[in-house]
Amino acid sequence: MTWESPGVVSLDLVAADGSALPAWEPGAHIDLHLAGAPVRQYSLCGDPARRDTWRVAVREVPGGRVSGLVHKALRPGALIEAEGPRNNFLFVAAPRYLFIAGGIGITPILPMLRAARLAGAQAMLLFCARSAADAPFLAEAREFAEVVTHCADDGTRLDVAARLATPEADTLVYCCGPERLMNAVEQATAAWPEGSVRFEWFTPRSRPEGEGADAFEVVCAQSGLTLKVAPGVSVLQALREAGLDRPSSCEQGVCGTCECRVLEGEVDHRDSILSASERAANDVMMTCVSRAKGARLVLDI
Ligand code: FES
C-alpha cells in the first residue's frame, strides 16, 4: 500500500499462490470484493507488462463503504478477492493523444500514457485537480508525457470549451474524471469526429428526473422464455427471477459485466459505457439499467 496523494492509496495486488496474473491492456479494470461491502470496480493503473502484480488506487470517498474499508481496515498481507480484468475503455493506436484526467480519473489513463510513449505517439495530459499536491501519480505521468496541470487552487482551471473548440487532426481524446468535467468535455467535443473522444465513467451519469420506467416484455431467444419487466424492476432482476443465471457486478451501468446481445426491439440505453454510435447500432444492452423503448425486446439469452 502506498499513499499517492491526500486521500488516495494505491494497492499492489499479487496472486495468493504467487502465480502470474491474467494479462490486461490499458483502460482495463478489476472488481474488488471486500467482505461485507458491495463489489466495486477499480482501474488497473500499473505497468501492463508486469504479470506479477496488479496496481489499483482507491480514493477515500466520504461515506464510501469500500473505500472506507480499504483506507481504514485493509493492511498489507490481507487476502482479498479480485475478479477480471475487463476493459470498456480500449486504448486504440493513434499518432496523437490528448488525455484529460480529473483527480483519481488519472488511473485508467496512466497505463495509456506509458503505452503511448512505447508506441512513439505524441501525448499530452491535461490533469485537473484541486492542487498539484492533490493530483495522484503526477510525477509518474510526467515520465511518459507532457503534462499540463489545471488546478482550482492556483487559478489555472481548465477552460474546456476553449481548449477543445477546434477538432485536432489524427488525435484521440481519452477522458476520465468527475461528471462535471466529463460533461464539459462531451459538450466541447460535439463537433469532433465520431469515435475520436472516449470516456470512462467511474460512477453512473446522472439521469433525467422523472425518467419513465414502463413495463415491457423480454423474449429470451435461446431459452425460449418470455417474461414481463415491471416498472422499477431491471431486465437483469427479471431474468434472475425467471431462473436465469446472469452475471453482474456494478449494477449501475458502468462496468459492462451484464452486457447482452439484442436481437430485436429498440433499447432505451441508460448505461455510462456505450458510445453514441454503439447505442445507435442497438446491438447490445446493459441489462442492469437499460430498458425498452417499445413494448418488446428479444435478447440473445
Ligand atoms: S452490472 Fe455493471 S454494467 Fe451492468
mmCIF file of C-alpha atoms and ligand atoms in Angstrom:
data_model
loop_
_atom_site.group_PDB
_atom_site.id
_atom_site.type_symbol
_atom_site.label_atom_id
_atom_site.label_comp_id
_atom_site.label_asym_id
_atom_site.label_seq_id
_atom_site.Cartn_x
_atom_site.Cartn_y
_atom_site.Cartn_z
ATOM 1 C CA MET A 1 0.000 0.000 0.000
ATOM 2 C CA THR A 2 1.367 3.440 -0.959
ATOM 3 C CA TRP A 3 -0.002 6.910 -0.342
ATOM 4 C CA GLU A 4 -0.181 8.610 -3.725
ATOM 5 C CA SER A 5 -1.786 11.913 -2.686
ATOM 6 C CA PRO A 6 -4.029 13.078 0.169
ATOM 7 C CA GLY A 7 -6.909 10.585 0.379
ATOM 8 C CA VAL A 8 -5.575 8.274 -2.338
ATOM 9 C CA VAL A 9 -3.836 4.998 -1.588
ATOM 10 C CA SER A 10 -2.563 2.513 -4.160
ATOM 11 C CA LEU A 11 -2.633 -1.238 -3.622
ATOM 12 C CA ASP A 12 -0.252 -3.718 -5.215
ATOM 13 C CA LEU A 13 -2.119 -6.986 -5.552
ATOM 14 C CA VAL A 14 -0.385 -10.318 -6.102
ATOM 15 C CA ALA A 15 -1.851 -13.793 -6.575
ATOM 16 C CA ALA A 16 -2.091 -15.643 -3.263
ATOM 17 C CA ASP A 17 -0.253 -18.619 -4.789
ATOM 18 C CA GLY A 18 2.371 -16.439 -6.464
ATOM 19 C CA SER A 19 1.260 -17.374 -9.992
ATOM 20 C CA ALA A 20 1.169 -14.937 -12.920
ATOM 21 C CA LEU A 21 -1.922 -12.720 -13.050
ATOM 22 C CA PRO A 22 -4.137 -12.508 -16.154
ATOM 23 C CA ALA A 23 -2.814 -10.153 -18.840
ATOM 24 C CA TRP A 24 -4.536 -6.797 -19.355
ATOM 25 C CA GLU A 25 -4.497 -3.792 -21.662
ATOM 26 C CA PRO A 26 -4.530 -0.082 -20.743
ATOM 27 C CA GLY A 27 -8.039 1.014 -19.754
ATOM 28 C CA ALA A 28 -8.899 -2.276 -18.008
ATOM 29 C CA HIS A 29 -10.477 -2.533 -14.574
ATOM 30 C CA ILE A 30 -10.964 -5.259 -11.987
ATOM 31 C CA ASP A 31 -13.695 -5.976 -9.458
ATOM 32 C CA LEU A 32 -12.686 -5.911 -5.813
ATOM 33 C CA HIS A 33 -14.757 -7.992 -3.411
ATOM 34 C CA LEU A 34 -14.252 -6.948 0.198
ATOM 35 C CA ALA A 35 -16.122 -8.838 2.894
ATOM 36 C CA GLY A 36 -19.289 -7.045 3.949
ATOM 37 C CA ALA A 37 -19.153 -4.432 1.181
ATOM 38 C CA PRO A 38 -20.561 -4.156 -2.338
ATOM 39 C CA VAL A 39 -18.376 -5.098 -5.307
ATOM 40 C CA ARG A 40 -16.504 -2.112 -6.715
ATOM 41 C CA GLN A 41 -14.536 -1.599 -9.911
ATOM 42 C CA TYR A 42 -11.039 -0.128 -9.938
ATOM 43 C CA SER A 43 -8.897 0.695 -12.961
ATOM 44 C CA LEU A 44 -5.586 -1.070 -13.280
ATOM 45 C CA CYS A 45 -3.004 1.700 -13.162
ATOM 46 C CA GLY A 46 0.328 -0.140 -13.101
ATOM 47 C CA ASP A 47 2.504 -1.493 -15.882
ATOM 48 C CA PRO A 48 0.609 -3.919 -18.167
ATOM 49 C CA ALA A 49 3.899 -5.711 -18.894
ATOM 50 C CA ARG A 50 4.092 -6.890 -15.281
ATOM 51 C CA ARG A 51 2.259 -10.153 -14.686
ATOM 52 C CA ASP A 52 3.300 -10.462 -11.043
ATOM 53 C CA THR A 53 1.268 -7.554 -9.717
ATOM 54 C CA TRP A 54 -1.878 -5.520 -10.371
ATOM 55 C CA ARG A 55 -1.906 -1.977 -9.061
ATOM 56 C CA VAL A 56 -5.129 -0.124 -8.305
ATOM 57 C CA ALA A 57 -5.669 3.162 -6.487
ATOM 58 C CA VAL A 58 -8.549 3.943 -4.160
ATOM 59 C CA ARG A 59 -9.711 7.438 -3.248
ATOM 60 C CA GLU A 60 -11.407 7.702 0.108
ATOM 61 C CA VAL A 61 -14.974 8.814 -0.524
ATOM 62 C CA PRO A 62 -16.884 10.272 2.440
ATOM 63 C CA GLY A 63 -19.359 7.575 3.499
ATOM 64 C CA GLY A 64 -17.998 5.117 0.896
ATOM 65 C CA ARG A 65 -18.124 1.609 2.343
ATOM 66 C CA VAL A 66 -15.493 0.073 0.106
ATOM 67 C CA SER A 67 -13.071 2.997 0.091
ATOM 68 C CA GLY A 68 -13.548 3.332 3.864
ATOM 69 C CA LEU A 69 -12.655 -0.323 4.358
ATOM 70 C CA VAL A 70 -9.604 -0.014 2.118
ATOM 71 C CA HIS A 71 -8.339 3.097 3.870
ATOM 72 C CA LYS A 72 -9.183 2.185 7.447
ATOM 73 C CA ALA A 73 -9.075 -1.597 7.680
ATOM 74 C CA LEU A 74 -7.095 -3.114 4.819
ATOM 75 C CA ARG A 75 -3.454 -3.713 5.593
ATOM 76 C CA PRO A 76 -0.530 -5.224 3.644
ATOM 77 C CA GLY A 77 -0.755 -9.009 3.503
ATOM 78 C CA ALA A 78 -4.562 -9.120 3.632
ATOM 79 C CA LEU A 79 -6.300 -11.657 1.415
ATOM 80 C CA ILE A 80 -8.940 -10.126 -0.838
ATOM 81 C CA GLU A 81 -10.860 -11.394 -3.835
ATOM 82 C CA ALA A 82 -10.338 -9.715 -7.181
ATOM 83 C CA GLU A 83 -12.051 -10.544 -10.453
ATOM 84 C CA GLY A 84 -11.277 -9.567 -14.016
ATOM 85 C CA PRO A 85 -9.801 -7.810 -15.814
ATOM 86 C CA ARG A 86 -12.450 -6.268 -18.100
ATOM 87 C CA ASN A 87 -11.984 -3.373 -20.478
ATOM 88 C CA ASN A 88 -14.601 -0.878 -21.713
ATOM 89 C CA PHE A 89 -12.065 1.907 -22.326
ATOM 90 C CA LEU A 90 -9.909 0.438 -25.053
ATOM 91 C CA PHE A 91 -6.638 2.084 -25.959
ATOM 92 C CA VAL A 92 -6.576 2.424 -29.744
ATOM 93 C CA ALA A 93 -3.442 3.137 -31.784
ATOM 94 C CA ALA A 94 -3.187 6.760 -32.958
ATOM 95 C CA PRO A 95 -0.418 9.192 -33.894
ATOM 96 C CA ARG A 96 -1.520 11.718 -31.252
ATOM 97 C CA TYR A 97 -3.369 11.586 -27.961
ATOM 98 C CA LEU A 98 -4.913 14.188 -25.739
ATOM 99 C CA PHE A 99 -5.614 12.762 -22.298
ATOM 100 C CA ILE A 100 -7.832 14.631 -19.854
ATOM 101 C CA ALA A 101 -7.886 13.409 -16.258
ATOM 102 C CA GLY A 102 -9.653 14.760 -13.209
ATOM 103 C CA GLY A 103 -8.164 13.632 -9.871
ATOM 104 C CA ILE A 104 -8.415 9.857 -9.418
ATOM 105 C CA GLY A 105 -9.545 9.693 -13.073
ATOM 106 C CA ILE A 106 -5.832 9.504 -13.887
ATOM 107 C CA THR A 107 -5.831 5.780 -13.041
ATOM 108 C CA PRO A 108 -7.063 4.267 -16.347
ATOM 109 C CA ILE A 109 -5.079 6.899 -18.259
ATOM 110 C CA LEU A 110 -1.715 6.233 -16.610
ATOM 111 C CA PRO A 111 -1.085 2.926 -18.458
ATOM 112 C CA MET A 112 -2.186 4.657 -21.674
ATOM 113 C CA LEU A 113 0.492 7.322 -21.202
ATOM 114 C CA ARG A 114 3.028 4.531 -20.837
ATOM 115 C CA ALA A 115 1.697 2.732 -23.941
ATOM 116 C CA ALA A 116 1.646 5.942 -25.990
ATOM 117 C CA ARG A 117 5.274 6.578 -25.077
ATOM 118 C CA LEU A 118 6.236 2.999 -26.004
ATOM 119 C CA ALA A 119 4.417 3.370 -29.337
ATOM 120 C CA GLY A 120 6.261 6.602 -30.090
ATOM 121 C CA ALA A 121 2.990 8.552 -30.267
ATOM 122 C CA GLN A 122 2.653 12.182 -29.283
ATOM 123 C CA ALA A 123 0.794 12.507 -25.981
ATOM 124 C CA MET A 124 -0.330 15.360 -23.803
ATOM 125 C CA LEU A 125 -2.115 15.080 -20.468
ATOM 126 C CA LEU A 126 -4.338 17.829 -19.114
ATOM 127 C CA PHE A 127 -4.501 16.969 -15.421
ATOM 128 C CA CYS A 128 -7.237 18.685 -13.404
ATOM 129 C CA ALA A 129 -7.085 18.652 -9.604
ATOM 130 C CA ARG A 130 -7.652 20.933 -6.645
ATOM 131 C CA SER A 131 -3.886 21.454 -6.407
ATOM 132 C CA ALA A 132 -0.777 19.773 -7.812
ATOM 133 C CA ALA A 133 -0.348 18.027 -4.444
ATOM 134 C CA ASP A 134 -3.835 16.554 -4.866
ATOM 135 C CA ALA A 135 -3.016 15.089 -8.287
ATOM 136 C CA PRO A 136 -2.137 11.405 -7.733
ATOM 137 C CA PHE A 137 0.664 9.893 -9.832
ATOM 138 C CA LEU A 138 1.647 13.305 -11.206
ATOM 139 C CA ALA A 139 5.388 12.557 -11.154
ATOM 140 C CA GLU A 140 4.826 9.193 -12.834
ATOM 141 C CA ALA A 141 2.629 10.747 -15.526
ATOM 142 C CA ARG A 142 5.406 13.227 -16.277
ATOM 143 C CA GLU A 143 7.762 10.339 -17.050
ATOM 144 C CA PHE A 144 5.603 9.391 -20.032
ATOM 145 C CA ALA A 145 4.027 12.522 -21.461
ATOM 146 C CA GLU A 146 3.893 16.270 -21.482
ATOM 147 C CA VAL A 147 1.637 17.169 -18.550
ATOM 148 C CA VAL A 148 -0.200 20.438 -18.020
ATOM 149 C CA THR A 149 -1.806 20.766 -14.600
ATOM 150 C CA HIS A 150 -5.023 22.717 -14.165
ATOM 151 C CA CYS A 151 -5.611 23.457 -10.512
ATOM 152 C CA ALA A 152 -8.507 25.227 -8.851
ATOM 153 C CA ASP A 153 -6.232 26.413 -6.033
ATOM 154 C CA ASP A 154 -3.850 28.376 -8.241
ATOM 155 C CA GLY A 155 -6.464 29.695 -10.651
ATOM 156 C CA THR A 156 -5.396 27.556 -13.617
ATOM 157 C CA ARG A 157 -8.695 25.699 -14.036
ATOM 158 C CA LEU A 158 -9.078 24.129 -17.481
ATOM 159 C CA ASP A 159 -11.261 26.124 -19.862
ATOM 160 C CA VAL A 160 -12.636 23.002 -21.510
ATOM 161 C CA ALA A 161 -14.744 24.752 -24.147
ATOM 162 C CA ALA A 162 -11.846 26.928 -25.336
ATOM 163 C CA ARG A 163 -9.232 24.148 -25.249
ATOM 164 C CA LEU A 164 -11.353 21.708 -27.254
ATOM 165 C CA ALA A 165 -13.139 24.158 -29.541
ATOM 166 C CA THR A 166 -11.232 23.006 -32.614
ATOM 167 C CA PRO A 167 -11.013 19.311 -33.526
ATOM 168 C CA GLU A 168 -7.385 18.225 -33.773
ATOM 169 C CA ALA A 169 -6.380 16.042 -36.700
ATOM 170 C CA ASP A 170 -5.367 12.413 -36.062
ATOM 171 C CA THR A 171 -5.911 12.882 -32.329
ATOM 172 C CA LEU A 172 -7.754 10.612 -29.927
ATOM 173 C CA VAL A 173 -9.072 12.142 -26.714
ATOM 174 C CA TYR A 174 -9.389 9.973 -23.596
ATOM 175 C CA CYS A 175 -11.164 11.477 -20.620
ATOM 176 C CA CYS A 176 -11.846 10.233 -17.106
ATOM 177 C CA GLY A 177 -12.826 12.320 -14.120
ATOM 178 C CA PRO A 178 -15.790 13.768 -12.281
ATOM 179 C CA GLU A 179 -19.126 14.108 -14.047
ATOM 180 C CA ARG A 180 -18.842 17.879 -14.468
ATOM 181 C CA LEU A 181 -15.535 17.536 -16.328
ATOM 182 C CA MET A 182 -16.795 14.649 -18.457
ATOM 183 C CA ASN A 183 -19.963 16.516 -19.424
ATOM 184 C CA ALA A 184 -17.947 19.622 -20.299
ATOM 185 C CA VAL A 185 -15.587 17.585 -22.493
ATOM 186 C CA GLU A 186 -18.508 15.816 -24.158
ATOM 187 C CA GLN A 187 -20.178 19.122 -24.982
ATOM 188 C CA ALA A 188 -16.984 20.786 -26.157
ATOM 189 C CA THR A 189 -16.106 17.916 -28.493
ATOM 190 C CA ALA A 190 -19.550 17.549 -30.060
ATOM 191 C CA ALA A 191 -18.061 18.554 -33.430
ATOM 192 C CA TRP A 192 -15.051 16.224 -33.188
ATOM 193 C CA PRO A 193 -15.127 13.158 -35.464
ATOM 194 C CA GLU A 194 -17.248 10.254 -34.205
ATOM 195 C CA GLY A 195 -15.145 7.866 -32.104
ATOM 196 C CA SER A 196 -12.314 10.326 -31.503
ATOM 197 C CA VAL A 197 -13.352 11.105 -27.913
ATOM 198 C CA ARG A 198 -13.649 8.319 -25.351
ATOM 199 C CA PHE A 199 -14.856 8.358 -21.767
ATOM 200 C CA GLU A 200 -14.544 6.136 -18.719
ATOM 201 C CA TRP A 201 -17.230 6.682 -16.080
ATOM 202 C CA PHE A 202 -16.453 5.590 -12.515
ATOM 203 C CA THR A 203 -19.953 6.457 -11.335
ATOM 204 C CA PRO A 204 -23.164 6.425 -13.372
ATOM 205 C CA ARG A 205 -24.040 9.548 -15.323
ATOM 206 C CA SER A 206 -26.955 11.486 -13.897
ATOM 207 C CA ARG A 207 -30.274 10.563 -15.446
ATOM 208 C CA PRO A 208 -33.106 12.971 -16.229
ATOM 209 C CA GLU A 209 -35.619 13.492 -13.414
ATOM 210 C CA GLY A 210 -38.837 11.526 -13.679
ATOM 211 C CA GLU A 211 -37.497 9.204 -16.360
ATOM 212 C CA GLY A 212 -40.130 6.684 -17.396
ATOM 213 C CA ALA A 213 -39.975 3.043 -16.379
ATOM 214 C CA ASP A 214 -42.845 1.427 -18.259
ATOM 215 C CA ALA A 215 -43.427 -2.319 -18.260
ATOM 216 C CA PHE A 216 -42.319 -4.264 -21.313
ATOM 217 C CA GLU A 217 -41.769 -7.814 -22.456
ATOM 218 C CA VAL A 218 -38.440 -9.592 -22.881
ATOM 219 C CA VAL A 219 -38.150 -12.668 -25.051
ATOM 220 C CA CYS A 220 -35.083 -14.816 -24.372
ATOM 221 C CA ALA A 221 -34.332 -16.339 -27.767
ATOM 222 C CA GLN A 222 -32.049 -19.133 -26.571
ATOM 223 C CA SER A 223 -34.015 -20.344 -23.581
ATOM 224 C CA GLY A 224 -37.432 -19.697 -25.131
ATOM 225 C CA LEU A 225 -38.613 -17.799 -22.040
ATOM 226 C CA THR A 226 -40.846 -14.749 -22.294
ATOM 227 C CA LEU A 227 -41.028 -12.505 -19.259
ATOM 228 C CA LYS A 228 -42.571 -9.220 -18.160
ATOM 229 C CA VAL A 229 -40.296 -6.485 -16.852
ATOM 230 C CA ALA A 230 -42.367 -4.431 -14.429
ATOM 231 C CA PRO A 231 -41.795 -0.716 -13.738
ATOM 232 C CA GLY A 232 -38.993 -0.324 -11.191
ATOM 233 C CA VAL A 233 -37.567 -3.779 -11.979
ATOM 234 C CA SER A 234 -34.446 -4.118 -14.132
ATOM 235 C CA VAL A 235 -34.127 -6.566 -17.008
ATOM 236 C CA LEU A 236 -31.351 -8.239 -15.025
ATOM 237 C CA GLN A 237 -33.615 -8.730 -11.999
ATOM 238 C CA ALA A 238 -36.432 -10.053 -14.175
ATOM 239 C CA LEU A 239 -34.073 -12.527 -15.859
ATOM 240 C CA ARG A 240 -32.851 -13.765 -12.494
ATOM 241 C CA GLU A 241 -36.359 -14.024 -11.096
ATOM 242 C CA ALA A 242 -37.170 -16.202 -14.114
ATOM 243 C CA GLY A 243 -34.374 -18.544 -13.035
ATOM 244 C CA LEU A 244 -31.659 -17.447 -15.454
ATOM 245 C CA ASP A 245 -28.163 -17.204 -14.033
ATOM 246 C CA ARG A 246 -26.864 -13.858 -15.334
ATOM 247 C CA PRO A 247 -23.524 -12.229 -14.445
ATOM 248 C CA SER A 248 -23.358 -8.734 -12.982
ATOM 249 C CA SER A 249 -21.050 -6.574 -10.940
ATOM 250 C CA CYS A 250 -21.684 -2.830 -10.559
ATOM 251 C CA GLU A 251 -25.424 -2.991 -11.379
ATOM 252 C CA GLN A 252 -25.140 0.727 -12.181
ATOM 253 C CA GLY A 253 -24.319 0.610 -15.884
ATOM 254 C CA VAL A 254 -20.611 1.378 -15.569
ATOM 255 C CA CYS A 255 -18.764 -1.958 -15.766
ATOM 256 C CA GLY A 256 -20.199 -3.918 -18.721
ATOM 257 C CA THR A 257 -20.453 -7.290 -16.942
ATOM 258 C CA CYS A 258 -24.182 -7.678 -17.657
ATOM 259 C CA GLU A 259 -23.906 -6.850 -21.373
ATOM 260 C CA CYS A 260 -26.234 -8.853 -23.572
ATOM 261 C CA ARG A 261 -26.825 -9.075 -27.340
ATOM 262 C CA VAL A 262 -30.046 -7.566 -28.629
ATOM 263 C CA LEU A 263 -31.795 -9.362 -31.490
ATOM 264 C CA GLU A 264 -34.986 -7.291 -31.838
ATOM 265 C CA GLY A 265 -36.558 -4.179 -30.359
ATOM 266 C CA GLU A 266 -35.200 -0.725 -29.631
ATOM 267 C CA VAL A 267 -33.235 -0.242 -26.418
ATOM 268 C CA ASP A 268 -33.556 2.751 -24.117
ATOM 269 C CA HIS A 269 -29.844 2.863 -23.220
ATOM 270 C CA ARG A 270 -29.220 4.133 -19.690
ATOM 271 C CA ASP A 271 -25.664 2.934 -19.149
ATOM 272 C CA SER A 272 -22.491 5.016 -18.947
ATOM 273 C CA ILE A 273 -20.409 2.794 -21.230
ATOM 274 C CA LEU A 274 -21.689 2.709 -24.801
ATOM 275 C CA SER A 275 -20.772 5.477 -27.234
ATOM 276 C CA ALA A 276 -23.388 7.280 -29.309
ATOM 277 C CA SER A 277 -22.668 5.045 -32.314
ATOM 278 C CA GLU A 278 -22.804 1.875 -30.209
ATOM 279 C CA ARG A 279 -26.180 2.975 -28.849
ATOM 280 C CA ALA A 280 -27.437 3.712 -32.323
ATOM 281 C CA ALA A 281 -26.253 0.291 -33.534
ATOM 282 C CA ASN A 282 -28.607 -1.262 -30.937
ATOM 283 C CA ASP A 283 -26.557 -4.485 -30.926
ATOM 284 C CA VAL A 284 -26.043 -4.809 -27.172
ATOM 285 C CA MET A 285 -27.519 -3.523 -23.923
ATOM 286 C CA MET A 286 -26.572 -3.378 -20.251
ATOM 287 C CA THR A 287 -29.364 -5.322 -18.612
ATOM 288 C CA CYS A 288 -28.807 -3.825 -15.152
ATOM 289 C CA VAL A 289 -30.028 -0.352 -16.151
ATOM 290 C CA SER A 290 -31.232 -0.161 -19.758
ATOM 291 C CA ARG A 291 -34.839 -0.734 -20.744
ATOM 292 C CA ALA A 292 -37.013 -0.989 -23.860
ATOM 293 C CA LYS A 293 -38.250 1.980 -25.866
ATOM 294 C CA GLY A 294 -41.139 -0.094 -27.140
ATOM 295 C CA ALA A 295 -43.224 -2.967 -25.813
ATOM 296 C CA ARG A 296 -40.795 -5.803 -26.504
ATOM 297 C CA LEU A 297 -37.127 -6.784 -26.684
ATOM 298 C CA VAL A 298 -35.692 -10.042 -27.972
ATOM 299 C CA LEU A 299 -32.369 -10.871 -26.316
ATOM 300 C CA ASP A 300 -29.752 -13.474 -27.204
ATOM 301 C CA ILE A 301 -30.135 -15.314 -23.911
HETATM 302 S S1 FES B 1 -23.504 -4.941 -13.980
HETATM 303 FE FE1 FES B 1 -22.111 -3.352 -14.475
HETATM 304 S S2 FES B 1 -22.969 -2.532 -16.310
HETATM 305 FE FE2 FES B 1 -24.470 -3.915 -15.610
#
